[in-house]
Amino acid sequence: MNVGRVFKRLLLITQSYECLKCINSQSSLKNVMKYSRWTHRKPAKVLLSENDIDPLTKENDKQIVKRAARNIKSDFLLFKKPLYQTKYGINDEEMSSDDENKIEENEISGTSYTTLFNSDTTLSQLMLKVKSRKTREKYGIMMLEGKRLNQDAILAGLLPKDLFFSRVEDVKSLSMPSGVINLYKITYKAMKLWSSLETPPGVIGFYKIPQNNEIKEDINSIPLTIICDNIRDPGNVGAILRTAAGVGCKNVLFVTGCADVWDSKVLRSASGGHFRIPLKQDLGWNDVNQHLSENISVYLADNRITIPDHDDLTNSLSLLPYYNVDFSASSSLAIVIGGETEGLSKQAVLLSKHHNGARINIPLANELDSLNSGAALSVILFEIKRQLLLVKNQRISAERKCA
């Protein structure tokens, strides 16, 4: 860029002789930029023509601008170190050949990693790709923060595409899989800038979002399917996935309208539940019905005690306390849980009626209306598992007596 042209434009815009005197006295550009009030001052003199002569310097307007440009260029080089560009990013410090060799030789368990400078945009570009649901679906990647969450994903068979860390010790504790992984070491300050947590955990990993058939069903799972209807709070979605994985459910189905299961808040609250149980999201009710068997019993987790008289469809289903339901009588079960604000949809009630279901609730004390979706589902699921295990143990005991 032509420095003289820049300062000529500056002169024409401000028409400030005070600024030119500051530049003419070989003051640095840095000091001029810090002094912000000069742009609002009235000029001491307006130079109307390039032929007008300054009585102090005996120079015309054009000569002043040229000399000021030369002075500023020399002052700029005094306080600004030259930038250099490498394949590792941009740094504002001088770099020797030894520094570049050190970057090449950095290794973690035999895998090389790259040290990124603060001005590098590798992390920022990836964070923008996982910022919203639309971009996550477009690029097919998700972001995991923390050693524990990344370790759970790796143990589940997922391969990180890019892994950022601030301390080498944090990455050495991970069971790094074999494969091509881009490892980047960044400053803690840079990680804090982009982390969604107040205290960054020190490790950020980017993974390809698993497809529907990549997470396999556990052979010891119980015949229980969770259907989420209008659950829009990410914390509740994560709690449901964590509970479903802990109980050992068959799968979790998310109807259109629920929060994105690959949102960072959902991933944190689920604590690895995503990688231990099959899940499907953005399903229509026709799609949900295709994932259910004909002899399945569908129950609605409903906290409403009284239903309006005009709601004949909901009133046609019986309401039972969860501990009075014999869940072991069914060979296959499904529980539909709704959001705290929106509740259950009409389609959920129709599904339960079609599969000979019922409404179940949790009686509460102290005049409380309801629990949040995650807590309510936990109570019901562990009661179901208790009943199923009780029947299983009784059957095993009977077989041993017969033997």
Tab-separated table of C-alpha atoms in Angstrom:
chain	number	residue	atom	x	y	z
A	1	MET	CA	0.000	0.000	0.000
A	2	ASN	CA	1.293	3.499	-0.867
A	3	VAL	CA	1.952	5.146	2.509
A	4	GLY	CA	2.074	8.626	0.975
A	5	ARG	CA	-1.381	8.183	-0.514
A	6	VAL	CA	-2.760	7.132	2.885
A	7	PHE	CA	-1.475	10.227	4.629
A	8	LYS	CA	-2.619	12.482	1.826
A	9	ARG	CA	-6.131	11.144	2.317
A	10	LEU	CA	-5.725	11.646	6.044
A	11	LEU	CA	-4.781	15.259	5.485
A	12	LEU	CA	-7.748	15.922	3.186
A	13	ILE	CA	-10.225	14.325	5.587
A	14	THR	CA	-9.151	15.885	8.862
A	15	GLN	CA	-7.698	19.151	7.540
A	16	SER	CA	-5.795	19.254	10.792
A	17	TYR	CA	-2.532	21.089	10.962
A	18	GLU	CA	-2.046	19.888	14.559
A	19	CYS	CA	-1.795	16.311	13.344
A	20	LEU	CA	0.802	17.190	10.704
A	21	LYS	CA	2.922	18.989	13.289
A	22	CYS	CA	2.852	15.852	15.456
A	23	ILE	CA	3.891	13.707	12.497
A	24	ASN	CA	6.506	16.229	11.381
A	25	SER	CA	8.186	16.061	14.785
A	26	GLN	CA	8.928	12.363	14.121
A	27	SER	CA	6.401	11.146	16.691
A	28	SER	CA	5.549	7.495	16.224
A	29	LEU	CA	2.345	6.371	14.595
A	30	LYS	CA	1.530	4.473	17.728
A	31	ASN	CA	1.408	7.650	19.810
A	32	VAL	CA	-0.719	9.403	17.176
A	33	MET	CA	-3.285	6.580	17.169
A	34	LYS	CA	-3.550	6.666	20.974
A	35	TYR	CA	-4.342	10.384	20.913
A	36	SER	CA	-7.959	10.129	19.774
A	37	ARG	CA	-9.119	13.671	20.442
A	38	TRP	CA	-7.084	15.151	17.610
A	39	THR	CA	-9.770	14.080	15.107
A	40	HIS	CA	-12.306	16.376	16.776
A	41	ARG	CA	-10.180	19.536	16.988
A	42	LYS	CA	-10.586	22.496	14.697
A	43	PRO	CA	-7.655	22.939	12.326
A	44	ALA	CA	-5.254	25.737	13.100
A	45	LYS	CA	-4.731	26.290	9.394
A	46	VAL	CA	-6.300	24.973	6.192
A	47	LEU	CA	-3.965	24.436	3.237
A	48	LEU	CA	-6.062	25.205	0.181
A	49	SER	CA	-3.456	24.615	-2.480
A	50	GLU	CA	-0.326	22.592	-3.017
A	51	ASN	CA	1.482	25.845	-3.841
A	52	ASP	CA	0.856	27.397	-0.401
A	53	ILE	CA	4.079	27.512	1.618
A	54	ASP	CA	4.336	26.683	5.294
A	55	PRO	CA	6.150	29.629	6.940
A	56	LEU	CA	7.867	27.303	9.467
A	57	THR	CA	9.219	24.571	7.193
A	58	LYS	CA	9.160	26.455	3.837
A	59	GLU	CA	7.398	23.454	2.274
A	60	ASN	CA	4.155	23.159	0.389
A	61	ASP	CA	1.355	20.681	1.136
A	62	LYS	CA	2.618	17.959	-1.196
A	63	GLN	CA	6.156	18.084	0.201
A	64	ILE	CA	4.877	17.876	3.801
A	65	VAL	CA	2.895	14.718	3.047
A	66	LYS	CA	5.854	13.028	1.340
A	67	ARG	CA	8.236	13.806	4.181
A	68	ALA	CA	5.676	12.750	6.787
A	69	ALA	CA	5.234	9.419	5.003
A	70	ARG	CA	8.986	8.773	5.092
A	71	ASN	CA	9.182	9.623	8.808
A	72	ILE	CA	6.208	7.488	9.728
A	73	LYS	CA	7.539	4.537	7.756
A	74	SER	CA	10.798	4.638	9.693
A	75	ASP	CA	8.993	5.080	13.031
A	76	PHE	CA	6.655	2.193	12.206
A	77	LEU	CA	9.577	-0.169	11.762
A	78	LEU	CA	10.950	0.848	15.167
A	79	PHE	CA	8.006	-0.272	17.267
A	80	LYS	CA	6.508	-3.024	15.081
A	81	LYS	CA	8.348	-6.307	14.612
A	82	PRO	CA	8.049	-7.879	11.195
A	83	LEU	CA	5.482	-10.659	10.816
A	84	TYR	CA	6.412	-13.985	9.352
A	85	GLN	CA	4.152	-16.605	7.834
A	86	THR	CA	4.782	-20.328	8.193
A	87	LYS	CA	2.666	-23.403	7.761
A	88	TYR	CA	2.163	-23.302	11.523
A	89	GLY	CA	0.544	-19.857	11.480
A	90	ILE	CA	1.560	-16.234	11.942
A	91	ASN	CA	3.749	-15.028	14.787
A	92	ASP	CA	4.638	-11.497	15.829
A	93	GLU	CA	8.042	-12.484	17.136
A	94	GLU	CA	11.208	-13.225	15.282
A	95	MET	CA	11.718	-16.909	14.621
A	96	SER	CA	14.954	-18.735	13.975
A	97	SER	CA	15.519	-21.973	12.141
A	98	ASP	CA	15.916	-23.744	15.503
A	99	ASP	CA	12.335	-22.799	16.491
A	100	GLU	CA	10.953	-24.374	13.326
A	101	ASN	CA	12.914	-27.566	13.960
A	102	LYS	CA	11.480	-27.797	17.488
A	103	ILE	CA	7.946	-27.697	16.107
A	104	GLU	CA	8.707	-30.549	13.747
A	105	GLU	CA	10.174	-32.705	16.544
A	106	ASN	CA	7.304	-32.343	19.071
A	107	GLU	CA	5.760	-35.737	19.685
A	108	ILE	CA	3.158	-37.384	21.932
A	109	SER	CA	3.406	-41.172	22.113
A	110	GLY	CA	5.083	-41.222	18.732
A	111	THR	CA	2.601	-38.778	17.160
A	112	SER	CA	3.798	-35.352	16.080
A	113	TYR	CA	1.884	-32.240	17.057
A	114	THR	CA	1.952	-28.655	15.878
A	115	THR	CA	2.332	-25.590	18.066
A	116	LEU	CA	-0.066	-22.832	17.007
A	117	PHE	CA	0.442	-19.155	17.718
A	118	ASN	CA	-2.278	-16.860	19.037
A	119	SER	CA	-2.956	-15.387	15.616
A	120	ASP	CA	-3.608	-18.778	14.007
A	121	THR	CA	-7.207	-19.330	12.873
A	122	THR	CA	-7.357	-23.140	12.865
A	123	LEU	CA	-9.343	-23.390	16.115
A	124	SER	CA	-11.603	-20.434	15.369
A	125	GLN	CA	-12.610	-21.842	11.983
A	126	LEU	CA	-13.554	-25.182	13.517
A	127	MET	CA	-15.496	-23.538	16.342
A	128	LEU	CA	-17.570	-21.642	13.801
A	129	LYS	CA	-18.486	-24.945	12.148
A	130	VAL	CA	-19.987	-26.326	15.380
A	131	LYS	CA	-21.524	-23.076	16.591
A	132	SER	CA	-25.076	-23.799	15.419
A	133	ARG	CA	-27.155	-26.840	14.565
A	134	LYS	CA	-27.244	-25.840	10.911
A	135	THR	CA	-23.460	-25.693	10.572
A	136	ARG	CA	-22.976	-28.912	12.563
A	137	GLU	CA	-25.279	-30.745	10.194
A	138	LYS	CA	-23.633	-29.132	7.170
A	139	TYR	CA	-20.073	-30.162	8.086
A	140	GLY	CA	-21.004	-33.264	10.098
A	141	ILE	CA	-18.697	-32.540	13.056
A	142	MET	CA	-19.158	-32.113	16.805
A	143	MET	CA	-16.998	-30.636	19.543
A	144	LEU	CA	-16.072	-32.317	22.853
A	145	GLU	CA	-14.431	-30.508	25.757
A	146	GLY	CA	-12.491	-32.205	28.545
A	147	LYS	CA	-10.302	-35.279	28.943
A	148	ARG	CA	-13.106	-37.503	30.226
A	149	LEU	CA	-15.519	-36.776	27.390
A	150	ASN	CA	-12.826	-37.203	24.749
A	151	GLN	CA	-11.688	-40.436	26.392
A	152	ASP	CA	-15.261	-41.801	26.315
A	153	ALA	CA	-15.535	-41.004	22.620
A	154	ILE	CA	-12.197	-42.643	21.823
A	155	LEU	CA	-13.062	-45.789	23.816
A	156	ALA	CA	-16.336	-45.984	21.889
A	157	GLY	CA	-14.337	-46.214	18.663
A	158	LEU	CA	-14.539	-42.607	17.469
A	159	LEU	CA	-11.438	-41.083	15.910
A	160	PRO	CA	-10.793	-37.386	16.596
A	161	LYS	CA	-10.117	-35.356	13.476
A	162	ASP	CA	-8.530	-32.423	15.327
A	163	LEU	CA	-7.396	-32.306	18.950
A	164	PHE	CA	-6.345	-29.082	20.701
A	165	PHE	CA	-4.626	-28.979	24.085
A	166	SER	CA	-2.762	-26.504	26.274
A	167	ARG	CA	-0.670	-29.003	28.267
A	168	VAL	CA	1.025	-32.105	26.911
A	169	GLU	CA	0.184	-34.030	30.117
A	170	ASP	CA	-3.541	-33.789	29.353
A	171	VAL	CA	-3.156	-35.543	25.999
A	172	LYS	CA	-0.718	-38.197	27.222
A	173	SER	CA	-3.403	-39.526	29.591
A	174	LEU	CA	-5.734	-40.237	26.637
A	175	SER	CA	-5.776	-43.638	24.948
A	176	MET	CA	-4.879	-42.290	21.548
A	177	PRO	CA	-6.187	-44.529	18.734
A	178	SER	CA	-4.241	-45.412	15.638
A	179	GLY	CA	-5.022	-43.210	12.687
A	180	VAL	CA	-4.432	-39.758	11.305
A	181	ILE	CA	-5.065	-37.182	14.057
A	182	ASN	CA	-4.234	-33.489	13.823
A	183	LEU	CA	-2.763	-32.525	17.193
A	184	TYR	CA	-2.370	-28.829	18.021
A	185	LYS	CA	-0.845	-27.228	21.087
A	186	ILE	CA	-2.282	-23.786	21.871
A	187	THR	CA	-1.983	-21.368	24.748
A	188	TYR	CA	-4.405	-21.565	27.663
A	189	LYS	CA	-5.457	-18.016	26.848
A	190	ALA	CA	-6.536	-19.025	23.348
A	191	MET	CA	-8.436	-22.033	24.694
A	192	LYS	CA	-10.217	-19.872	27.267
A	193	LEU	CA	-11.254	-17.486	24.517
A	194	TRP	CA	-13.120	-20.173	22.557
A	195	SER	CA	-14.206	-22.520	25.337
A	196	SER	CA	-17.887	-22.525	26.330
A	197	LEU	CA	-16.933	-23.107	29.978
A	198	GLU	CA	-15.757	-20.592	32.561
A	199	THR	CA	-12.830	-22.862	33.430
A	200	PRO	CA	-11.588	-24.575	30.249
A	201	PRO	CA	-10.723	-28.253	30.773
A	202	GLY	CA	-7.583	-28.041	28.635
A	203	VAL	CA	-8.584	-30.406	25.795
A	204	ILE	CA	-10.929	-29.728	22.862
A	205	GLY	CA	-11.622	-32.430	20.289
A	206	PHE	CA	-13.508	-32.349	16.992
A	207	TYR	CA	-15.120	-35.567	15.750
A	208	LYS	CA	-17.283	-36.737	12.909
A	209	ILE	CA	-20.872	-37.101	14.101
A	210	PRO	CA	-21.662	-40.840	14.352
A	211	GLN	CA	-24.245	-42.185	11.957
A	212	ASN	CA	-27.284	-44.141	13.116
A	213	ASN	CA	-25.683	-47.557	12.705
A	214	GLU	CA	-22.262	-46.740	14.197
A	215	ILE	CA	-23.313	-47.055	17.864
A	216	LYS	CA	-24.300	-50.669	18.439
A	217	GLU	CA	-26.915	-51.913	20.890
A	218	ASP	CA	-25.562	-53.520	24.054
A	219	ILE	CA	-26.200	-57.260	24.209
A	220	ASN	CA	-27.271	-56.879	27.855
A	221	SER	CA	-29.760	-54.074	27.190
A	222	ILE	CA	-33.331	-54.324	28.425
A	223	PRO	CA	-36.255	-54.215	25.931
A	224	LEU	CA	-37.063	-50.566	26.631
A	225	THR	CA	-37.210	-47.666	24.170
A	226	ILE	CA	-37.267	-43.988	25.210
A	227	ILE	CA	-39.223	-41.549	23.023
A	228	CYS	CA	-38.566	-37.834	23.618
A	229	ASP	CA	-41.377	-35.459	22.637
A	230	ASN	CA	-40.829	-31.665	22.597
A	231	ILE	CA	-37.875	-31.697	25.008
A	232	ARG	CA	-36.108	-28.485	24.108
A	233	ASP	CA	-33.871	-27.957	27.119
A	234	PRO	CA	-30.325	-29.209	26.347
A	235	GLY	CA	-29.728	-30.115	29.996
A	236	ASN	CA	-32.785	-32.371	30.083
A	237	VAL	CA	-31.855	-34.035	26.790
A	238	GLY	CA	-28.373	-34.794	28.113
A	239	ALA	CA	-29.748	-36.108	31.426
A	240	ILE	CA	-32.166	-38.415	29.579
A	241	LEU	CA	-29.366	-39.858	27.445
A	242	ARG	CA	-27.163	-40.371	30.494
A	243	THR	CA	-29.952	-42.119	32.428
A	244	ALA	CA	-30.994	-44.259	29.465
A	245	ALA	CA	-27.412	-45.423	28.976
A	246	GLY	CA	-27.020	-46.111	32.705
A	247	VAL	CA	-30.216	-48.175	32.883
A	248	GLY	CA	-29.271	-50.080	29.724
A	249	CYS	CA	-32.149	-49.124	27.430
A	250	LYS	CA	-32.396	-50.454	23.901
A	251	ASN	CA	-32.375	-47.051	22.157
A	252	VAL	CA	-33.541	-43.432	22.397
A	253	LEU	CA	-35.715	-41.760	19.751
A	254	PHE	CA	-36.018	-37.978	19.440
A	255	VAL	CA	-39.047	-36.570	17.676
A	256	THR	CA	-38.676	-33.416	15.580
A	257	GLY	CA	-38.788	-30.396	17.877
A	258	CYS	CA	-36.336	-31.632	20.517
A	259	ALA	CA	-32.996	-29.957	21.181
A	260	ASP	CA	-30.048	-31.017	19.031
A	261	VAL	CA	-28.421	-34.040	20.654
A	262	TRP	CA	-24.999	-32.977	19.341
A	263	ASP	CA	-25.094	-29.558	20.988
A	264	SER	CA	-22.131	-28.934	23.305
A	265	LYS	CA	-24.398	-28.527	26.368
A	266	VAL	CA	-26.141	-31.816	25.630
A	267	LEU	CA	-22.820	-33.592	25.144
A	268	ARG	CA	-21.503	-32.338	28.483
A	269	SER	CA	-24.620	-33.193	30.485
A	270	ALA	CA	-24.855	-36.664	28.896
A	271	SER	CA	-21.273	-37.473	30.045
A	272	GLY	CA	-20.603	-39.965	27.275
A	273	GLY	CA	-24.131	-41.384	27.002
A	274	HIS	CA	-24.143	-40.575	23.280
A	275	PHE	CA	-21.492	-43.214	22.641
A	276	ARG	CA	-23.071	-46.040	24.668
A	277	ILE	CA	-26.612	-46.254	23.337
A	278	PRO	CA	-28.129	-46.040	19.818
A	279	LEU	CA	-30.071	-42.823	19.197
A	280	LYS	CA	-31.987	-41.260	16.355
A	281	GLN	CA	-33.183	-37.677	16.078
A	282	ASP	CA	-35.469	-35.555	13.881
A	283	LEU	CA	-37.969	-38.381	13.508
A	284	GLY	CA	-41.581	-37.913	12.487
A	285	TRP	CA	-44.252	-39.894	14.306
A	286	ASN	CA	-44.601	-42.235	11.352
A	287	ASP	CA	-40.871	-42.930	11.579
A	288	VAL	CA	-41.176	-43.558	15.323
A	289	ASN	CA	-43.861	-46.157	14.747
A	290	GLN	CA	-41.575	-47.998	12.337
A	291	HIS	CA	-38.995	-48.458	15.100
A	292	LEU	CA	-41.545	-50.117	17.406
A	293	SER	CA	-42.814	-53.678	17.333
A	294	GLU	CA	-46.530	-54.449	17.169
A	295	ASN	CA	-46.691	-56.080	20.618
A	296	ILE	CA	-44.938	-53.214	22.393
A	297	SER	CA	-46.618	-51.373	25.279
A	298	VAL	CA	-46.271	-47.582	25.095
A	299	TYR	CA	-46.609	-45.612	28.353
A	300	LEU	CA	-46.860	-41.843	28.696
A	301	ALA	CA	-45.011	-40.082	31.511
A	302	ASP	CA	-47.693	-37.512	32.345
A	303	ASN	CA	-47.738	-35.313	35.455
A	304	ARG	CA	-51.268	-34.015	34.827
A	305	ILE	CA	-53.788	-35.290	37.343
A	306	THR	CA	-56.841	-33.563	35.884
A	307	ILE	CA	-57.560	-33.432	32.152
A	308	PRO	CA	-60.141	-31.088	30.565
A	309	ASP	CA	-63.427	-32.809	29.826
A	310	HIS	CA	-63.229	-31.935	26.127
A	311	ASP	CA	-59.951	-33.874	25.803
A	312	ASP	CA	-61.645	-37.212	25.260
A	313	LEU	CA	-58.549	-38.800	23.703
A	314	THR	CA	-56.346	-38.288	26.766
A	315	ASN	CA	-59.171	-39.167	29.161
A	316	SER	CA	-59.547	-42.498	27.389
A	317	LEU	CA	-56.163	-43.571	28.813
A	318	SER	CA	-56.023	-44.679	32.429
A	319	LEU	CA	-53.729	-42.820	34.866
A	320	LEU	CA	-51.657	-44.977	37.233
A	321	PRO	CA	-48.846	-44.335	39.735
A	322	TYR	CA	-45.608	-45.678	38.302
A	323	TYR	CA	-45.156	-48.200	41.124
A	324	ASN	CA	-48.578	-49.811	40.482
A	325	VAL	CA	-47.799	-50.740	36.875
A	326	ASP	CA	-46.614	-54.290	36.125
A	327	PHE	CA	-43.991	-53.520	33.505
A	328	SER	CA	-42.715	-57.107	33.504
A	329	ALA	CA	-45.971	-58.283	31.919
A	330	SER	CA	-44.905	-56.819	28.563
A	331	SER	CA	-42.213	-58.336	26.377
A	332	SER	CA	-41.266	-54.913	25.019
A	333	LEU	CA	-41.752	-51.422	26.481
A	334	ALA	CA	-41.602	-47.787	25.394
A	335	ILE	CA	-41.793	-44.653	27.556
A	336	VAL	CA	-42.760	-41.301	26.037
A	337	ILE	CA	-41.466	-38.292	27.969
A	338	GLY	CA	-42.531	-34.752	27.120
A	339	GLY	CA	-41.084	-31.336	27.788
A	340	GLU	CA	-41.842	-29.470	31.004
A	341	THR	CA	-43.471	-26.544	29.196
A	342	GLU	CA	-44.935	-28.087	26.047
A	343	GLY	CA	-45.950	-31.441	27.536
A	344	LEU	CA	-47.037	-34.401	25.452
A	345	SER	CA	-48.354	-33.927	21.942
A	346	LYS	CA	-51.552	-35.367	20.528
A	347	GLN	CA	-49.515	-37.756	18.361
A	348	ALA	CA	-47.917	-39.231	21.486
A	349	VAL	CA	-51.342	-39.933	22.986
A	350	LEU	CA	-52.488	-41.585	19.755
A	351	LEU	CA	-49.361	-43.769	19.717
A	352	SER	CA	-49.991	-44.928	23.295
A	353	LYS	CA	-53.647	-45.689	22.588
A	354	HIS	CA	-52.696	-47.705	19.494
A	355	HIS	CA	-50.276	-49.840	21.539
A	356	ASN	CA	-52.562	-50.446	24.545
A	357	GLY	CA	-50.673	-48.079	26.793
A	358	ALA	CA	-51.522	-45.925	29.780
A	359	ARG	CA	-50.548	-42.693	31.481
A	360	ILE	CA	-48.222	-42.995	34.455
A	361	ASN	CA	-47.264	-40.335	36.966
A	362	ILE	CA	-45.080	-39.836	40.031
A	363	PRO	CA	-47.008	-38.800	43.155
A	364	LEU	CA	-45.255	-35.834	44.809
A	365	ALA	CA	-45.406	-34.303	48.281
A	366	ASN	CA	-45.420	-30.673	49.442
A	367	GLU	CA	-47.828	-29.636	46.675
A	368	LEU	CA	-45.201	-29.838	43.949
A	369	ASP	CA	-46.607	-30.097	40.452
A	370	SER	CA	-43.856	-32.034	38.705
A	371	LEU	CA	-40.214	-32.977	38.425
A	372	ASN	CA	-38.057	-32.001	35.492
A	373	SER	CA	-38.037	-34.412	32.580
A	374	GLY	CA	-34.661	-35.960	33.359
A	375	ALA	CA	-35.422	-36.614	37.032
A	376	ALA	CA	-38.915	-37.986	36.347
A	377	LEU	CA	-37.641	-40.390	33.711
A	378	SER	CA	-34.901	-41.626	36.051
A	379	VAL	CA	-37.444	-42.622	38.688
A	380	ILE	CA	-39.593	-44.525	36.183
A	381	LEU	CA	-36.716	-46.248	34.365
A	382	PHE	CA	-35.084	-47.651	37.476
A	383	GLU	CA	-38.444	-48.970	38.672
A	384	ILE	CA	-38.858	-50.735	35.317
A	385	LYS	CA	-35.383	-52.207	35.571
A	386	ARG	CA	-36.014	-53.332	39.140
A	387	GLN	CA	-39.123	-55.230	38.090
A	388	LEU	CA	-37.441	-56.823	35.070
A	389	LEU	CA	-34.420	-57.931	37.107
A	390	LEU	CA	-36.686	-59.330	39.808
A	391	VAL	CA	-38.530	-61.495	37.280
A	392	LYS	CA	-35.243	-62.583	35.709
A	393	ASN	CA	-33.756	-63.604	39.036
A	394	GLN	CA	-36.901	-65.551	39.953
A	395	ARG	CA	-36.726	-67.408	36.663
A	396	ILE	CA	-33.046	-68.260	37.173
A	397	SER	CA	-33.764	-69.527	40.686
A	398	ALA	CA	-36.588	-71.699	39.411
A	399	GLU	CA	-34.366	-73.202	36.705
A	400	ARG	CA	-31.682	-74.032	39.254
A	401	LYS	CA	-34.213	-75.817	41.474
A	402	CYS	CA	-35.433	-77.862	38.548
A	403	ALA	CA	-31.863	-78.780	37.617
